[in-house]
JSON list of C-alpha atoms in Angstrom, two decimals:
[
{"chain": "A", "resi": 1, "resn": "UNK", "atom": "CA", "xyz": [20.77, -27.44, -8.31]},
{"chain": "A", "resi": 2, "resn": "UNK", "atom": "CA", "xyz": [19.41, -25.33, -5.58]},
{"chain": "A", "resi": 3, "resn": "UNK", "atom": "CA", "xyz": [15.66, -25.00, -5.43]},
{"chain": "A", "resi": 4, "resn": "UNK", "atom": "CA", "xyz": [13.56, -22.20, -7.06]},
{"chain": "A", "resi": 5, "resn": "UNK", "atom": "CA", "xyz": [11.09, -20.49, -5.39]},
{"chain": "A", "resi": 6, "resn": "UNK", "atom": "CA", "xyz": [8.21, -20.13, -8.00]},
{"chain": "A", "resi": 7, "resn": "UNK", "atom": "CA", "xyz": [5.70, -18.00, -6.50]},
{"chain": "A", "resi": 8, "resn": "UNK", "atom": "CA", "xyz": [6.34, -14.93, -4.56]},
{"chain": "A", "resi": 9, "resn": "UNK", "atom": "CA", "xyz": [3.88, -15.37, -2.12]},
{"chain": "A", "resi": 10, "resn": "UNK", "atom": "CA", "xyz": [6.30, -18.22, -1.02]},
{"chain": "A", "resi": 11, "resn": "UNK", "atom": "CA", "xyz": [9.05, -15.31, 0.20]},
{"chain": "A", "resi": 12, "resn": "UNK", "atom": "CA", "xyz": [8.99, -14.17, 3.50]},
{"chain": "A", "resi": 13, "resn": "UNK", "atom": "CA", "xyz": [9.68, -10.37, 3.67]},
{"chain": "A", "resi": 14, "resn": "UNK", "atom": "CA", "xyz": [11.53, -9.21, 6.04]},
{"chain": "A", "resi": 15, "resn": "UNK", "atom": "CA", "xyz": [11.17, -5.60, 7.67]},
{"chain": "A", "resi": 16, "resn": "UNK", "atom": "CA", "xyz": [13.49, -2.99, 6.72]},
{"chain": "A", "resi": 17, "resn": "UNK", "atom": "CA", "xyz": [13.64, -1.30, 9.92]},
{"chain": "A", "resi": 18, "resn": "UNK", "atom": "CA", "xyz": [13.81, -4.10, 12.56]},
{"chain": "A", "resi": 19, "resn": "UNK", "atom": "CA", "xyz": [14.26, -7.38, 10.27]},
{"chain": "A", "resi": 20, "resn": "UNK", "atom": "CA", "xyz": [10.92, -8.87, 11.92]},
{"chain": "A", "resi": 21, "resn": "UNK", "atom": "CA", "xyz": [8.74, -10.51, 9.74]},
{"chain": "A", "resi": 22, "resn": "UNK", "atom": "CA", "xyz": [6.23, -9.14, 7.46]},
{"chain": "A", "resi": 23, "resn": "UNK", "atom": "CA", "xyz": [2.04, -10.32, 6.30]},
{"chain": "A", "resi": 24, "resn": "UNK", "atom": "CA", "xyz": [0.02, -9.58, 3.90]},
{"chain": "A", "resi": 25, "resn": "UNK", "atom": "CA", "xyz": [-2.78, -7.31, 5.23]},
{"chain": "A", "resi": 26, "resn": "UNK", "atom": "CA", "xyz": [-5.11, -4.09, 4.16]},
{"chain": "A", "resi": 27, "resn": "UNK", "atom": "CA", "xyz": [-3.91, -0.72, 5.69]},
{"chain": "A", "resi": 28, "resn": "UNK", "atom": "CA", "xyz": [-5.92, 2.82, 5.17]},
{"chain": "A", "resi": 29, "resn": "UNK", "atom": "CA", "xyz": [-3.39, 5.12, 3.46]},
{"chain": "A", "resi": 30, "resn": "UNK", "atom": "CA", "xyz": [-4.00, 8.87, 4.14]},
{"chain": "A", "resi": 31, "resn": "UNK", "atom": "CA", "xyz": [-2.11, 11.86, 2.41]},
{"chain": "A", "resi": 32, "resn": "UNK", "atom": "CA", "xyz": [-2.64, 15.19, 3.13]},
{"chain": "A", "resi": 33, "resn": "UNK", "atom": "CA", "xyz": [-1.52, 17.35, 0.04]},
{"chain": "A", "resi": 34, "resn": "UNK", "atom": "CA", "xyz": [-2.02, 21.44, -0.08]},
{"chain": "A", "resi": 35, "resn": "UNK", "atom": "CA", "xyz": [-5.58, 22.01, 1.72]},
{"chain": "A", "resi": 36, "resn": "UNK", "atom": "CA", "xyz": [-7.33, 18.59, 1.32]},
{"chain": "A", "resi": 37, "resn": "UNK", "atom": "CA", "xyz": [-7.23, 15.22, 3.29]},
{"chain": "A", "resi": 38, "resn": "UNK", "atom": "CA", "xyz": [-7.05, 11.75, 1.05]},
{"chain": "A", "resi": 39, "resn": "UNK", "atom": "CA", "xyz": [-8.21, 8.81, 2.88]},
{"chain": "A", "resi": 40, "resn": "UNK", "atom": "CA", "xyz": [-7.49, 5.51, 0.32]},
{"chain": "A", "resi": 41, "resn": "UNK", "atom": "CA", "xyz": [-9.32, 2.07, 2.43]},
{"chain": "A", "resi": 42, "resn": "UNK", "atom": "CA", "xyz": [-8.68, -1.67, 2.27]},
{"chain": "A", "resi": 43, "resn": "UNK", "atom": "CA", "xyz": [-5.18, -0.82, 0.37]},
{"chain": "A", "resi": 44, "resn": "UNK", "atom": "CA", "xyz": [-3.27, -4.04, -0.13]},
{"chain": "A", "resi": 45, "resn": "UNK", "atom": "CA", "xyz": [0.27, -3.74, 2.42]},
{"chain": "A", "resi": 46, "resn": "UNK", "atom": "CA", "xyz": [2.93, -5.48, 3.84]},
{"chain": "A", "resi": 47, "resn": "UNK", "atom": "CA", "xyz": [2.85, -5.33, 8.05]},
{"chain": "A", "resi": 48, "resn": "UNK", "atom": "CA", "xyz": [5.83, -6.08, 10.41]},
{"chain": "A", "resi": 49, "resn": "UNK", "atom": "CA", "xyz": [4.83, -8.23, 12.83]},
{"chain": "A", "resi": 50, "resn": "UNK", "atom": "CA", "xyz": [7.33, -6.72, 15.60]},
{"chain": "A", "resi": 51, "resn": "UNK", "atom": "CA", "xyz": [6.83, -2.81, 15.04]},
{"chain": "A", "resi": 52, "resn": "UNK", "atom": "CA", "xyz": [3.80, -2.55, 12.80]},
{"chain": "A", "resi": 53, "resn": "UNK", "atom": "CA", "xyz": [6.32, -0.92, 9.96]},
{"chain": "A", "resi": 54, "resn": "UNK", "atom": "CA", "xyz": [4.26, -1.09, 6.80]},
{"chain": "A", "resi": 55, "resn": "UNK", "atom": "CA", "xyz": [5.44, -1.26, 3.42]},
{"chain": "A", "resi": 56, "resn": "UNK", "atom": "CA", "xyz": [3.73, -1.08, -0.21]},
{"chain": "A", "resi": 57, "resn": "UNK", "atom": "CA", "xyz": [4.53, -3.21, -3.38]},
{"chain": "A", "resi": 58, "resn": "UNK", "atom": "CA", "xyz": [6.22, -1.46, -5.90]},
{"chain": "A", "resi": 59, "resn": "UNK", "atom": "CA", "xyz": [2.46, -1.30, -8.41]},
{"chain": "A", "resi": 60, "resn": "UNK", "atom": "CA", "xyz": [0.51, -0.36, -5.41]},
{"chain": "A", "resi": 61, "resn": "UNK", "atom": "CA", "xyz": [2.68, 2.70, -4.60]},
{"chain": "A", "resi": 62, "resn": "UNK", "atom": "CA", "xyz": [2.02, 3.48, -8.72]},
{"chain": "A", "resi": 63, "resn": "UNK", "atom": "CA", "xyz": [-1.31, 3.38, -8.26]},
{"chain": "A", "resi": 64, "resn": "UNK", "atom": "CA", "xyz": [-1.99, 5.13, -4.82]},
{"chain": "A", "resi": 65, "resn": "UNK", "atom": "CA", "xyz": [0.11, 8.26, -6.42]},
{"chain": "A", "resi": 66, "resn": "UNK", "atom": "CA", "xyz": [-2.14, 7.96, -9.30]},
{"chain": "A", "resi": 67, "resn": "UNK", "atom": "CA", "xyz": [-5.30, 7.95, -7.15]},
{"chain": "A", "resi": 68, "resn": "UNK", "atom": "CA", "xyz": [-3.68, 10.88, -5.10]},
{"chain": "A", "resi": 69, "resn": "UNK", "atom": "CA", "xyz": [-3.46, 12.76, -8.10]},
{"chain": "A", "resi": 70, "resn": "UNK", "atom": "CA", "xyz": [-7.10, 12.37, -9.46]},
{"chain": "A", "resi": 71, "resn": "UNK", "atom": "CA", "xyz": [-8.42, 12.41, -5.73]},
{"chain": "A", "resi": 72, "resn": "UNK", "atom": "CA", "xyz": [-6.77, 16.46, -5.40]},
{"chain": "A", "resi": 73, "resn": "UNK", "atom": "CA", "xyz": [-8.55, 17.02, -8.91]},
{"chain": "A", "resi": 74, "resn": "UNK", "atom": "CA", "xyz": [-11.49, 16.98, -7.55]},
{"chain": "A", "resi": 75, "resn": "UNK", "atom": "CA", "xyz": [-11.18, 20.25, -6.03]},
{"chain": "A", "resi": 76, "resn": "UNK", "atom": "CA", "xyz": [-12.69, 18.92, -2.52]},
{"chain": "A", "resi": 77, "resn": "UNK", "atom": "CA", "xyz": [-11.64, 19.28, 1.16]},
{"chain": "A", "resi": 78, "resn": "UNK", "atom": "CA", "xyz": [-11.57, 15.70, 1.99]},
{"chain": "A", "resi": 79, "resn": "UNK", "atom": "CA", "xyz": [-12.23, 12.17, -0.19]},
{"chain": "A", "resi": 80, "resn": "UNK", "atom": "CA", "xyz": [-12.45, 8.85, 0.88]},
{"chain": "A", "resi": 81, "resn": "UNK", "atom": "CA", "xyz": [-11.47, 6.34, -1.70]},
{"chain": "A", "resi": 82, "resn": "UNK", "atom": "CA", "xyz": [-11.37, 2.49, -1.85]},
{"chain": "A", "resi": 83, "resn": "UNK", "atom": "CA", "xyz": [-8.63, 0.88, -3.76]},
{"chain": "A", "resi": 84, "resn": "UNK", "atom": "CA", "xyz": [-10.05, -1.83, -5.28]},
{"chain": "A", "resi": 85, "resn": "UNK", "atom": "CA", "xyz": [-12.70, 0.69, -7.07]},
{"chain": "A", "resi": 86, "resn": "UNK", "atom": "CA", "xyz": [-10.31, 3.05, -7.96]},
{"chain": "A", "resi": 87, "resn": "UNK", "atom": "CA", "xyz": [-7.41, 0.38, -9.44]},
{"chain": "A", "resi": 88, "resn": "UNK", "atom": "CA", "xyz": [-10.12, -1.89, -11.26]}
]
């Protein structure tokens, strides 16, 4: 029998675009939809190593959107949100 990994922080990612390896890290994620600028901080990512590429779990792309969409609610120019307050 082959062994199991059990925990997924025990895969290594690899990078879509150049296959380098990919870390854990905190990104800012900005969006800029109809008139207003989003800024999310300290969002949880995946960075490339080699070309700085980075990529978003699948639940943390579900949540930004949904943070997105209550952020342009707002009716303001420009909001600066931090994921952890806004996921909790």
């Amino acid at each position: 029998m082959g062994s199991r990994i059990e925990n997924k922080e025990d895969m290594m990612m690899k990078c879509f675009r150049c296959k380098g390896e990919m870390h854990r890290a905190v990104t800012t994620f900005t969006a800029e939809p109809d008139d207003c600028c989003i800024v999310v901080r300290h969002v949880p990512c995946m960075i490339c190593d080699t070309c700085g590429e980075t990529a978003f779990e699948p639940d943390v792309s579900r949540n930004l959107n949904k943070i997105v969409a209550q952020a342009r609610q707002a009716l303001t120019e420009v909001a600066v949100v931090r994921y952890s307050d806004s996921v909790a």
